[in-house]
N, CA, C and O atoms as a DFTB+ gen file, in Angstrom:
640 C
 N C O
     1  1      10.457      -4.353      -6.629
     2  2       9.430      -5.583      -6.963
     3  2      10.889      -6.396      -7.423
     4  3      11.592      -5.459      -7.802
     5  1      11.342      -7.105      -7.512
     6  2      12.036      -8.227      -8.359
     7  2      11.899      -7.744      -9.900
     8  3      11.116      -6.886     -10.307
     9  1      12.750      -8.415     -10.600
    10  2      12.583      -8.268     -11.841
    11  2      11.589      -9.847     -12.815
    12  3      11.086      -9.798     -13.937
    13  1      11.614     -10.707     -12.121
    14  2      10.739     -11.712     -12.079
    15  2       9.114     -11.392     -11.705
    16  3       8.176     -11.717     -12.433
    17  1       9.045     -11.000     -10.988
    18  2       7.859     -10.803     -10.736
    19  2       6.829      -9.379     -11.204
    20  3       5.687      -9.079     -10.857
    21  1       7.634      -8.824     -11.967
    22  2       6.984      -7.672     -12.282
    23  2       6.602      -7.867     -13.587
    24  3       7.360      -8.691     -14.099
    25  1       5.542      -7.374     -14.558
    26  2       5.105      -7.390     -15.120
    27  2       5.416      -6.341     -16.467
    28  3       4.920      -5.228     -16.643
    29  1       6.295      -6.987     -17.261
    30  2       7.612      -6.035     -18.591
    31  2       6.284      -5.042     -18.705
    32  3       5.058      -5.094     -18.798
    33  1       7.524      -3.986     -18.621
    34  2       6.397      -2.694     -19.110
    35  2       6.898      -2.427     -20.621
    36  3       7.979      -2.840     -21.039
    37  1       6.079      -1.770     -21.298
    38  2       5.936      -1.594     -22.990
    39  2       7.357      -1.048     -23.305
    40  3       7.774      -0.329     -22.397
    41  1       7.993      -1.159     -24.086
    42  2       9.166      -1.364     -24.537
    43  2       9.499       0.491     -25.063
    44  3      10.567       1.097     -24.984
    45  1       8.073       1.026     -25.614
    46  2       8.070       2.342     -25.372
    47  2       7.669       3.033     -24.169
    48  3       7.232       4.173     -24.328
    49  1       7.724       2.620     -23.132
    50  2       7.660       3.408     -21.479
    51  2       8.661       3.927     -21.445
    52  3       9.730       3.349     -21.640
    53  1       8.485       5.587     -21.091
    54  2       9.359       6.486     -20.718
    55  2      10.301       7.064     -21.787
    56  3      11.167       7.910     -21.563
    57  1      10.031       6.512     -22.957
    58  2      10.912       7.106     -23.900
    59  2      11.238       8.672     -24.198
    60  3      12.270       9.335     -24.300
    61  1       9.347       9.025     -24.317
    62  2       9.437      10.754     -24.041
    63  2       9.868      11.312     -23.072
    64  3      10.195      12.469     -23.339
    65  1      10.105      10.890     -21.540
    66  2      10.870      11.437     -20.847
    67  2      11.952      11.406     -20.971
    68  3      12.522      12.498     -20.967
    69  1      12.771      10.181     -21.140
    70  2      14.343       9.937     -22.000
    71  2      14.507      10.955     -22.077
    72  3      14.760      11.864     -21.286
    73  1      14.278      10.807     -23.703
    74  2      14.366      12.067     -24.475
    75  2      14.161      13.525     -24.227
    76  3      14.948      14.286     -24.790
    77  1      13.220      14.035     -23.466
    78  2      13.041      15.051     -22.543
    79  2      14.532      15.539     -21.837
    80  3      15.196      16.540     -22.107
    81  1      14.830      14.373     -20.756
    82  2      15.940      14.481     -19.749
    83  2      17.161      14.559     -20.458
    84  3      18.053      15.220     -19.927
    85  1      17.357      14.089     -21.407
    86  2      18.550      14.308     -22.170
    87  2      18.772      15.529     -22.890
    88  3      19.834      16.120     -23.083
    89  1      17.411      15.864     -23.317
    90  2      17.807      17.717     -23.623
    91  2      18.104      18.494     -22.644
    92  3      18.873      19.438     -22.821
    93  1      17.525      18.222     -21.398
    94  2      17.797      18.748     -20.279
    95  2      19.103      18.900     -20.029
    96  3      19.712      19.969     -20.003
    97  1      19.538      17.813     -19.843
    98  2      20.695      17.621     -19.240
    99  2      21.915      18.422     -20.580
   100  3      22.802      19.207     -20.244
   101  1      21.688      18.029     -21.921
   102  2      22.475      18.985     -23.238
   103  2      21.853      20.180     -22.667
   104  3      22.372      21.050     -23.367
   105  1      21.097      20.776     -21.871
   106  2      21.266      21.858     -21.893
   107  2      22.303      23.188     -20.463
   108  3      22.822      24.304     -20.472
   109  1      22.015      21.884     -19.346
   110  2      22.602      22.082     -18.641
   111  2      24.353      21.721     -18.537
   112  3      24.932      22.123     -17.527
   113  1      24.963      21.144     -19.346
   114  2      26.183      20.859     -19.654
   115  2      26.670      22.338     -20.804
   116  3      27.822      22.770     -20.833
   117  1      25.400      22.977     -21.752
   118  2      25.913      23.673     -22.199
   119  2      26.150      25.093     -21.777
   120  3      26.919      25.889     -22.316
   121  1      25.193      25.344     -20.486
   122  2      25.257      26.393     -19.716
   123  2      26.465      26.594     -18.725
   124  3      26.822      27.716     -18.366
   125  1      27.181      25.213     -18.230
   126  2      27.879      25.252     -17.672
   127  2      29.355      25.624     -18.875
   128  3      30.178      26.540     -18.885
   129  1      29.217      24.838     -19.465
   130  2      30.203      24.639     -20.334
   131  2      30.613      26.401     -21.016
   132  3      31.771      26.818     -21.054
   133  1      29.347      27.251     -21.518
   134  2      29.746      28.383     -21.698
   135  2      30.226      29.387     -20.438
   136  3      31.034      30.302     -20.595
   137  1      29.540      29.028     -19.069
   138  2      30.554      29.527     -17.862
   139  2      31.688      29.556     -17.893
   140  3      32.297      30.625     -17.939
   141  1      32.386      28.184     -17.873
   142  2      33.965      27.834     -17.678
   143  2      34.298      28.859     -18.876
   144  3      34.516      30.006     -18.486
   145  1      34.373      28.653     -20.218
   146  2      34.943      28.880     -20.886
   147  2      35.031      30.985     -20.969
   148  3      35.941      31.789     -21.172
   149  1      33.931      31.067     -20.755
   150  2      33.521      32.491     -20.140
   151  2      34.656      32.781     -19.229
   152  3      35.790      33.112     -19.575
   153  1      34.306      32.652     -18.278
   154  2      35.013      32.548     -17.092
   155  2      36.594      32.606     -17.409
   156  3      37.344      33.494     -17.002
   157  1      37.033      31.315     -18.344
   158  2      38.726      31.117     -18.565
   159  2      39.231      32.462     -19.596
   160  3      40.222      33.152     -19.360
   161  1      38.423      32.622     -20.627
   162  2      38.995      33.932     -21.175
   163  2      38.478      35.576     -20.542
   164  3      39.219      36.538     -20.337
   165  1      37.449      35.520     -20.397
   166  2      37.068      36.769     -19.767
   167  2      37.446      37.154     -18.312
   168  3      37.405      38.340     -17.985
   169  1      37.866      36.050     -17.297
   170  2      37.518      36.417     -15.800
   171  2      36.555      36.729     -15.302
   172  3      36.386      37.000     -14.113
   173  1      35.857      36.732     -16.085
   174  2      34.191      37.045     -15.801
   175  2      33.201      35.658     -15.617
   176  3      33.458      34.595     -16.183
   177  1      32.323      35.814     -14.949
   178  2      31.587      34.677     -14.764
   179  2      29.582      34.706     -15.072
   180  3      28.852      35.676     -15.277
   181  1      29.307      33.501     -14.997
   182  2      28.105      33.967     -16.157
   183  2      26.955      33.147     -14.898
   184  3      25.920      32.521     -15.128
   185  1      27.900      33.579     -13.001
   186  2      27.023      33.082     -12.059
   187  2      25.720      32.573     -12.013
   188  3      25.349      31.439     -11.712
   189  1      24.713      34.099     -12.538
   190  2      23.956      34.246     -12.249
   191  2      23.008      33.229     -13.007
   192  3      21.827      33.163     -12.665
   193  1      23.637      32.212     -14.314
   194  2      22.981      31.382     -14.840
   195  2      22.751      29.765     -13.653
   196  3      21.792      28.998     -13.729
   197  1      23.586      29.675     -12.947
   198  2      23.188      28.729     -12.175
   199  2      21.718      28.588     -11.473
   200  3      21.234      27.456     -11.519
   201  1      21.211      29.264     -11.045
   202  2      19.802      29.482     -10.886
   203  2      19.058      28.399     -12.062
   204  3      18.293      27.561     -11.582
   205  1      19.236      28.394     -13.404
   206  2      18.556      27.628     -14.126
   207  2      19.248      26.843     -14.180
   208  3      18.676      25.968     -14.830
   209  1      20.448      26.424     -13.845
   210  2      20.751      24.649     -13.605
   211  2      20.284      23.917     -13.056
   212  3      19.791      22.830     -13.355
   213  1      20.443      24.704     -11.746
   214  2      19.645      24.382     -10.759
   215  2      18.115      23.962     -10.606
   216  3      17.736      23.089      -9.826
   217  1      17.378      24.612     -11.356
   218  2      16.002      24.418     -11.578
   219  2      16.126      22.711     -12.916
   220  3      15.463      21.679     -12.809
   221  1      16.893      22.945     -13.705
   222  2      16.878      22.083     -14.534
   223  2      17.072      20.730     -14.066
   224  3      16.694      19.714     -14.647
   225  1      17.840      20.816     -12.705
   226  2      18.440      19.623     -12.066
   227  2      17.160      19.112     -11.611
   228  3      16.995      17.892     -11.603
   229  1      16.108      19.997     -11.181
   230  2      15.162      19.483     -10.332
   231  2      14.118      18.896     -11.403
   232  3      13.316      18.047     -11.011
   233  1      14.100      19.310     -12.714
   234  2      13.436      18.690     -13.585
   235  2      14.318      17.660     -14.356
   236  3      13.817      17.161     -15.364
   237  1      14.912      17.485     -14.183
   238  2      16.178      16.664     -14.462
   239  2      15.726      14.906     -13.556
   240  3      15.436      13.802     -14.018
   241  1      15.850      15.352     -12.345
   242  2      14.963      14.469     -11.279
   243  2      13.452      14.115     -11.472
   244  3      13.172      12.935     -11.259
   245  1      12.644      14.777     -11.765
   246  2      11.739      14.363     -11.840
   247  2      11.104      13.964     -13.761
   248  3       9.895      13.904     -13.980
   249  1      11.956      13.783     -14.700
   250  2      11.681      13.416     -15.533
   251  2      12.072      12.062     -15.712
   252  3      11.555      11.210     -16.436
   253  1      13.499      11.940     -14.615
   254  2      14.051      10.525     -14.388
   255  2      13.011      10.063     -13.564
   256  3      12.420       9.200     -14.213
   257  1      12.474      10.207     -12.429
   258  2      11.331       9.400     -11.738
   259  2      10.319       8.951     -12.602
   260  3       9.882       7.822     -12.382
   261  1       9.781       9.699     -13.687
   262  2       8.754       9.573     -14.217
   263  2       9.218       8.413     -15.660
   264  3       8.449       7.902     -16.474
   265  1       9.988       8.343     -15.611
   266  2      10.788       7.114     -16.313
   267  2      10.667       5.979     -15.556
   268  3       9.899       5.019     -15.623
   269  1      11.722       6.317     -14.699
   270  2      11.395       4.783     -13.782
   271  2      10.325       4.471     -13.046
   272  3      10.384       3.466     -12.336
   273  1       9.028       5.349     -13.078
   274  2       8.029       4.937     -12.745
   275  2       7.329       4.015     -14.257
   276  3       6.895       2.864     -14.220
   277  1       7.381       4.736     -15.248
   278  2       6.626       3.986     -16.636
   279  2       7.775       2.514     -16.881
   280  3       7.500       1.544     -17.587
   281  1       8.951       2.690     -16.160
   282  2       9.370       1.024     -16.336
   283  2       9.426       0.234     -15.370
   284  3      10.128      -0.777     -15.343
   285  1       8.668       0.632     -14.460
   286  2       8.570      -0.470     -13.337
   287  2       9.698      -0.641     -12.102
   288  3       9.762      -1.394     -11.130
   289  1      10.534       0.406     -12.612
   290  2      11.788       0.617     -12.221
   291  2      12.222       1.379     -10.807
   292  3      13.350       1.836     -10.624
   293  1      11.045       1.447      -9.752
   294  2      10.928       2.130      -8.796
   295  2      11.642       1.291      -7.317
   296  3      11.711       0.062      -7.325
   297  1      11.984       1.845      -6.482
   298  2      12.503       1.456      -5.359
   299  2      11.748      -0.148      -4.502
   300  3      10.759       0.123      -3.820
   301  1      12.019      -1.169      -4.511
   302  2      11.583      -2.123      -4.301
   303  2      12.502      -2.885      -3.294
   304  3      13.721      -2.914      -3.467
   305  1      11.820      -3.579      -2.104
   306  2      12.453      -4.170      -0.901
   307  2      12.437      -5.723      -1.437
   308  3      11.717      -6.584      -0.932
   309  1      13.494      -5.998      -2.727
   310  2      12.852      -7.395      -2.845
   311  2      12.924      -8.500      -2.410
   312  3      12.151      -9.418      -2.683
   313  1      14.031      -8.555      -1.550
   314  2      14.602      -9.646      -0.070
   315  2      13.086      -9.977       0.753
   316  3      12.911     -10.941       1.499
   317  1      12.252      -9.123       0.478
   318  2      10.884      -9.651       1.319
   319  2       9.960     -10.297      -0.039
   320  3       9.529     -11.434      -0.232
   321  1       9.871      -9.041      -0.861
   322  2       8.663      -9.768      -1.624
   323  2       9.098     -10.935      -2.545
   324  3       8.231     -11.741      -2.884
   325  1      10.729     -11.134      -3.098
   326  2      10.448     -12.271      -3.933
   327  2      10.399     -13.655      -3.141
   328  3      10.559     -14.741      -3.699
   329  1      10.121     -13.467      -1.551
   330  2       9.838     -14.741      -0.711
   331  2       8.579     -14.444      -0.854
   332  3       8.258     -14.190       0.307
   333  1       7.530     -14.286      -1.578
   334  2       5.801     -13.885      -0.991
   335  2       5.487     -14.790      -2.122
   336  3       6.197     -14.889      -3.122
   337  1       4.223     -15.543      -1.886
   338  2       3.571     -16.535      -3.335
   339  2       3.034     -14.984      -4.212
   340  3       2.791     -13.821      -3.887
   341  1       3.037     -15.829      -5.511
   342  2       2.301     -14.824      -6.661
   343  2       1.500     -13.956      -6.259
   344  3       1.842     -12.774      -6.279
   345  1       0.016     -14.410      -5.717
   346  2      -0.979     -13.487      -4.953
   347  2      -0.385     -11.771      -4.391
   348  3      -0.694     -10.625      -4.715
   349  1       0.559     -12.350      -3.446
   350  2       0.880     -11.303      -2.539
   351  2       1.473     -10.394      -3.086
   352  3       1.275      -9.199      -2.864
   353  1       2.498     -10.991      -4.088
   354  2       3.435     -10.650      -4.931
   355  2       2.986      -9.252      -5.625
   356  3       3.666      -8.225      -5.657
   357  1       1.377      -9.486      -6.308
   358  2       0.730      -8.403      -7.212
   359  2       0.463      -7.747      -6.274
   360  3       0.761      -6.582      -6.534
   361  1      -0.085      -7.874      -4.962
   362  2      -0.725      -6.879      -3.965
   363  2       0.268      -6.119      -3.547
   364  3      -0.006      -4.931      -3.381
   365  1       1.754      -6.600      -3.248
   366  2       2.082      -5.712      -2.814
   367  2       3.175      -4.450      -4.086
   368  3       3.815      -3.456      -3.743
   369  1       3.028      -4.952      -5.327
   370  2       3.022      -4.464      -6.214
   371  2       2.300      -3.123      -6.612
   372  3       2.848      -2.199      -7.213
   373  1       0.818      -3.154      -6.135
   374  2      -0.546      -2.388      -6.523
   375  2      -0.203      -1.389      -5.052
   376  3      -0.231      -0.160      -5.122
   377  1       0.107      -2.109      -3.787
   378  2       0.379      -0.969      -3.140
   379  2       1.379      -0.403      -3.151
   380  3       1.307       0.643      -2.507
   381  1       2.646      -0.653      -3.736
   382  2       3.979       0.338      -3.971
   383  2       3.113       1.496      -5.095
   384  3       3.076       2.706      -4.870
   385  1       2.633       1.012      -5.983
   386  2       2.201       1.759      -7.347
   387  2       1.010       3.227      -6.648
   388  3       0.744       4.392      -6.947
   389  1       0.615       2.208      -5.595
   390  2      -0.464       3.061      -5.262
   391  2       0.258       4.521      -3.784
   392  3      -0.268       5.591      -3.478
   393  1       1.393       3.965      -3.307
   394  2       2.433       4.631      -2.499
   395  2       3.008       5.922      -3.210
   396  3       3.280       7.034      -2.759
   397  1       3.112       5.295      -4.689
   398  2       4.418       6.247      -5.079
   399  2       2.918       7.446      -6.236
   400  3       3.186       8.437      -6.915
   401  1       1.658       6.875      -6.049
   402  2       0.561       7.718      -6.666
   403  2       0.243       8.938      -5.536
   404  3       0.205      10.125      -5.860
   405  1       0.062       8.538      -4.406
   406  2      -0.355       9.368      -3.599
   407  2       0.688      10.263      -3.086
   408  3       0.397      11.383      -2.667
   409  1       2.101       9.742      -3.103
   410  2       3.169      10.551      -2.722
   411  2       3.662      11.498      -3.951
   412  3       4.407      12.432      -3.657
   413  1       3.172      11.251      -5.742
   414  2       3.227      11.776      -6.399
   415  2       1.846      13.367      -6.184
   416  3       1.968      14.588      -6.289
   417  1       0.807      12.551      -5.895
   418  2      -0.247      13.464      -5.778
   419  2      -0.299      14.439      -4.611
   420  3      -1.162      15.291      -4.400
   421  1       0.287      14.287      -4.222
   422  2       0.775      15.602      -3.086
   423  2       1.412      16.292      -3.328
   424  3       1.034      17.449      -3.143
   425  1       3.064      16.031      -4.010
   426  2       3.796      16.927      -5.177
   427  2       2.566      17.680      -5.614
   428  3       2.125      18.581      -4.901
   429  1       2.172      17.454      -6.398
   430  2       0.848      18.319      -7.008
   431  2       0.372      19.598      -6.675
   432  3       0.640      20.751      -7.015
   433  1      -0.518      18.976      -5.807
   434  2      -0.956      19.897      -4.764
   435  2      -0.364      20.708      -3.625
   436  3      -1.030      21.477      -2.932
   437  1       1.030      20.464      -3.470
   438  2       1.886      21.475      -2.835
   439  2       2.704      21.809      -3.842
   440  3       2.860      23.008      -3.608
   441  1       3.077      21.671      -4.411
   442  2       4.202      22.216      -5.383
   443  2       3.379      22.728      -6.483
   444  3       4.049      23.017      -7.474
   445  1       1.799      22.972      -6.618
   446  2       0.833      24.153      -7.014
   447  2       0.983      25.104      -6.185
   448  3       1.539      26.172      -6.441
   449  1       0.494      24.780      -5.125
   450  2       0.318      26.109      -4.044
   451  2       1.381      26.789      -3.785
   452  3       1.149      27.988      -3.626
   453  1       3.180      26.276      -3.614
   454  2       4.400      26.785      -3.901
   455  2       3.638      28.080      -4.536
   456  3       3.205      29.143      -4.089
   457  1       3.721      27.180      -6.332
   458  2       3.898      27.707      -7.577
   459  2       3.151      29.018      -7.712
   460  3       3.679      30.084      -8.027
   461  1       1.609      28.793      -7.387
   462  2       0.430      30.251      -6.926
   463  2       1.105      30.905      -6.374
   464  3       1.584      31.791      -7.082
   465  1       1.578      30.913      -4.820
   466  2       2.323      31.753      -3.985
   467  2       3.138      32.319      -4.698
   468  3       2.868      33.450      -5.101
   469  1       4.225      31.767      -5.014
   470  2       5.319      32.719      -5.672
   471  2       4.787      33.539      -6.806
   472  3       5.201      34.686      -6.972
   473  1       3.874      32.997      -7.604
   474  2       3.159      34.385      -8.753
   475  2       2.646      34.810      -7.941
   476  3       3.558      34.859      -7.115
   477  1       1.421      35.380      -7.254
   478  2       0.406      35.734      -6.118
   479  2       1.389      36.866      -5.783
   480  3       1.214      38.038      -6.114
   481  1       2.388      36.421      -5.129
   482  2       3.439      37.589      -4.744
   483  2       4.578      38.080      -5.247
   484  3       5.545      38.539      -4.641
   485  1       4.328      37.903      -6.854
   486  2       5.176      38.599      -7.647
   487  2       6.647      38.294      -7.558
   488  3       7.552      38.914      -8.117
   489  1       6.769      37.046      -6.622
   490  2       8.498      36.868      -6.144
   491  2       9.214      36.998      -7.312
   492  3       8.530      36.962      -8.335
   493  1      10.685      37.172      -7.477
   494  2      11.477      37.206      -8.416
   495  2      12.971      36.236      -7.763
   496  3      13.246      35.851      -6.627
   497  1      13.749      36.093      -9.197
   498  2      14.652      34.752      -8.653
   499  2      15.928      35.845      -8.103
   500  3      16.092      36.963      -8.591
   501  1      16.590      35.387      -7.229
   502  2      17.776      36.224      -6.941
   503  2      18.481      36.638      -7.739
   504  3      18.229      37.814      -8.004
   505  1      19.400      36.162      -8.356
   506  2      20.101      36.552      -9.474
   507  2      20.067      36.902     -10.755
   508  3      21.012      37.486     -11.285
   509  1      18.758      36.519     -11.506
   510  2      18.493      37.379     -12.662
   511  2      17.196      37.778     -12.472
   512  3      16.664      38.007     -13.558
   513  1      16.392      37.975     -11.435
   514  2      15.285      38.739     -11.389
   515  2      14.716      38.286     -12.244
   516  3      14.622      39.049     -13.206
   517  1      14.113      37.037     -12.399
   518  2      13.055      36.538     -13.380
   519  2      12.123      36.328     -12.713
   520  3      12.462      36.134     -11.545
   521  1      10.616      36.240     -12.945
   522  2       9.653      35.569     -12.041
   523  2       9.560      34.560     -11.637
   524  3       9.311      33.624     -12.397
   525  1       9.763      34.329      -9.979
   526  2      10.266      33.047      -9.103
   527  2       8.798      31.714     -10.263
   528  3       9.120      30.609     -10.700
   529  1       7.612      32.247     -10.402
   530  2       7.070      31.073     -10.557
   531  2       7.404      30.378     -11.762
   532  3       6.726      29.373     -11.978
   533  1       8.381      30.701     -12.688
   534  2       8.566      29.888     -13.882
   535  2       9.617      28.640     -13.590
   536  3       9.860      27.719     -14.369
   537  1      10.156      28.834     -12.325
   538  2      11.109      27.769     -11.882
   539  2      10.082      26.705     -10.858
   540  3      10.311      25.507     -10.687
   541  1       9.152      27.321     -10.369
   542  2       8.587      26.270      -9.753
   543  2       7.366      25.871     -10.174
   544  3       6.660      25.355      -9.308
   545  1       6.814      25.990     -11.528
   546  2       6.220      25.745     -11.937
   547  2       6.420      24.280     -12.445
   548  3       5.412      23.583     -12.328
   549  1       7.168      23.866     -12.813
   550  2       7.535      22.666     -13.054
   551  2       7.547      21.236     -12.328
   552  3       7.608      20.154     -12.911
   553  1       7.481      21.423     -11.051
   554  2       7.198      20.825     -10.273
   555  2       5.829      20.072     -10.499
   556  3       5.734      18.992     -11.082
   557  1       4.690      20.851      -9.909
   558  2       3.236      20.194     -10.117
   559  2       2.981      19.913     -11.302
   560  3       1.955      19.237     -11.389
   561  1       3.537      20.167     -12.403
   562  2       3.454      20.013     -13.611
   563  2       3.775      18.487     -13.792
   564  3       3.010      17.531     -13.919
   565  1       5.076      18.552     -13.767
   566  2       5.967      16.892     -13.720
   567  2       5.770      16.071     -12.333
   568  3       6.604      15.176     -12.197
   569  1       4.989      16.178     -11.454
   570  2       4.332      15.841     -10.697
   571  2       2.969      14.935     -11.196
   572  3       2.617      13.810     -10.843
   573  1       2.410      15.798     -12.071
   574  2       1.246      15.257     -12.640
   575  2       1.705      14.517     -13.516
   576  3       0.826      13.713     -13.827
   577  1       2.656      14.350     -14.108
   578  2       2.897      13.212     -15.173
   579  2       3.127      11.688     -14.262
   580  3       2.559      10.657     -14.621
   581  1       4.072      11.744     -13.008
   582  2       4.225      11.049     -12.869
   583  2       3.099      10.421     -12.220
   584  3       2.809       9.262     -12.517
   585  1       2.290      11.211     -11.177
   586  2       1.224      10.554     -10.632
   587  2      -0.011       9.650     -11.901
   588  3      -0.764       8.694     -11.719
   589  1       0.273      10.522     -13.179
   590  2      -0.635       9.800     -14.295
   591  2       0.024       8.462     -14.759
   592  3      -0.487       7.485     -15.308
   593  1       1.381       8.721     -14.354
   594  2       1.985       7.072     -15.190
   595  2       2.200       6.093     -14.488
   596  3       2.552       4.981     -14.883
   597  1       1.882       6.643     -12.725
   598  2       1.557       5.430     -11.446
   599  2       0.485       5.130     -11.660
   600  3       0.331       3.909     -11.680
   601  1      -0.589       5.843     -11.883
   602  2      -2.390       5.524     -11.812
   603  2      -2.141       4.531     -12.765
   604  3      -2.305       3.405     -12.294
   605  1      -1.726       4.557     -14.207
   606  2      -1.605       3.720     -15.469
   607  2      -1.299       2.631     -15.013
   608  3      -2.140       1.764     -15.250
   609  1      -0.165       2.209     -14.273
   610  2       0.282       1.197     -13.537
   611  2      -0.520       0.472     -12.822
   612  3      -0.823      -0.701     -13.037
   613  1      -0.900       1.194     -11.911
   614  2      -1.851       0.260     -11.043
   615  2      -3.219      -0.186     -12.036
   616  3      -3.770      -1.191     -11.587
   617  1      -3.628       0.162     -12.830
   618  2      -4.691      -0.084     -13.555
   619  2      -4.277      -1.472     -14.626
   620  3      -5.061      -2.325     -15.041
   621  1      -2.387      -1.334     -14.972
   622  2      -2.534      -2.490     -15.452
   623  2      -2.815      -3.630     -14.650
   624  3      -3.462      -4.632     -14.956
   625  1      -2.028      -3.237     -13.181
   626  2      -1.594      -4.493     -12.308
   627  2      -2.273      -4.725     -11.757
   628  3      -1.976      -5.626     -10.973
   629  1      -3.709      -4.174     -11.654
   630  2      -5.284      -4.604     -11.367
   631  2      -5.807      -5.459     -12.518
   632  3      -6.599      -6.316     -12.124
   633  1      -5.556      -5.462     -13.979
   634  2      -5.994      -5.873     -15.076
   635  2      -5.660      -7.475     -15.200
   636  3      -6.458      -8.363     -15.500
   637  1      -4.442      -7.588     -14.927
   638  2      -4.051      -8.954     -15.032
   639  2      -3.997      -9.559     -14.133
   640  3      -3.661     -10.742     -14.203
């Protein structure tokens, strides 16, 4: 939806997710910096830590999605929405938020099944040999957070 058709989100919306994303990004930067410094001085690489960085990038993307949903900054086709009358704009907003909710609920379900399977079969990560579920569990958890945000936004849209 265009900026003019959206209800303003509360100023605090998504602040927790933004703070967590900043921490995750900082950890990724520290891991990468440590790898570069160690490689430069010792000719040895922390290549195994790349799997941690990749998992943290997925977490970072999901935290960014949670922030976007909380602030009503999700993708919209504004050229069409802007031309709709006000009641249809609200309807389109609810439809978009419902689609977001359904998609992230699917991620909760499928991501939960994936995490359960890797836990049940005791899969380990390729480089570090850690249990793979440690990486996979964050998908359903953060998808549930985003789904909750989307549900809250649907309720807000229907009340106004």
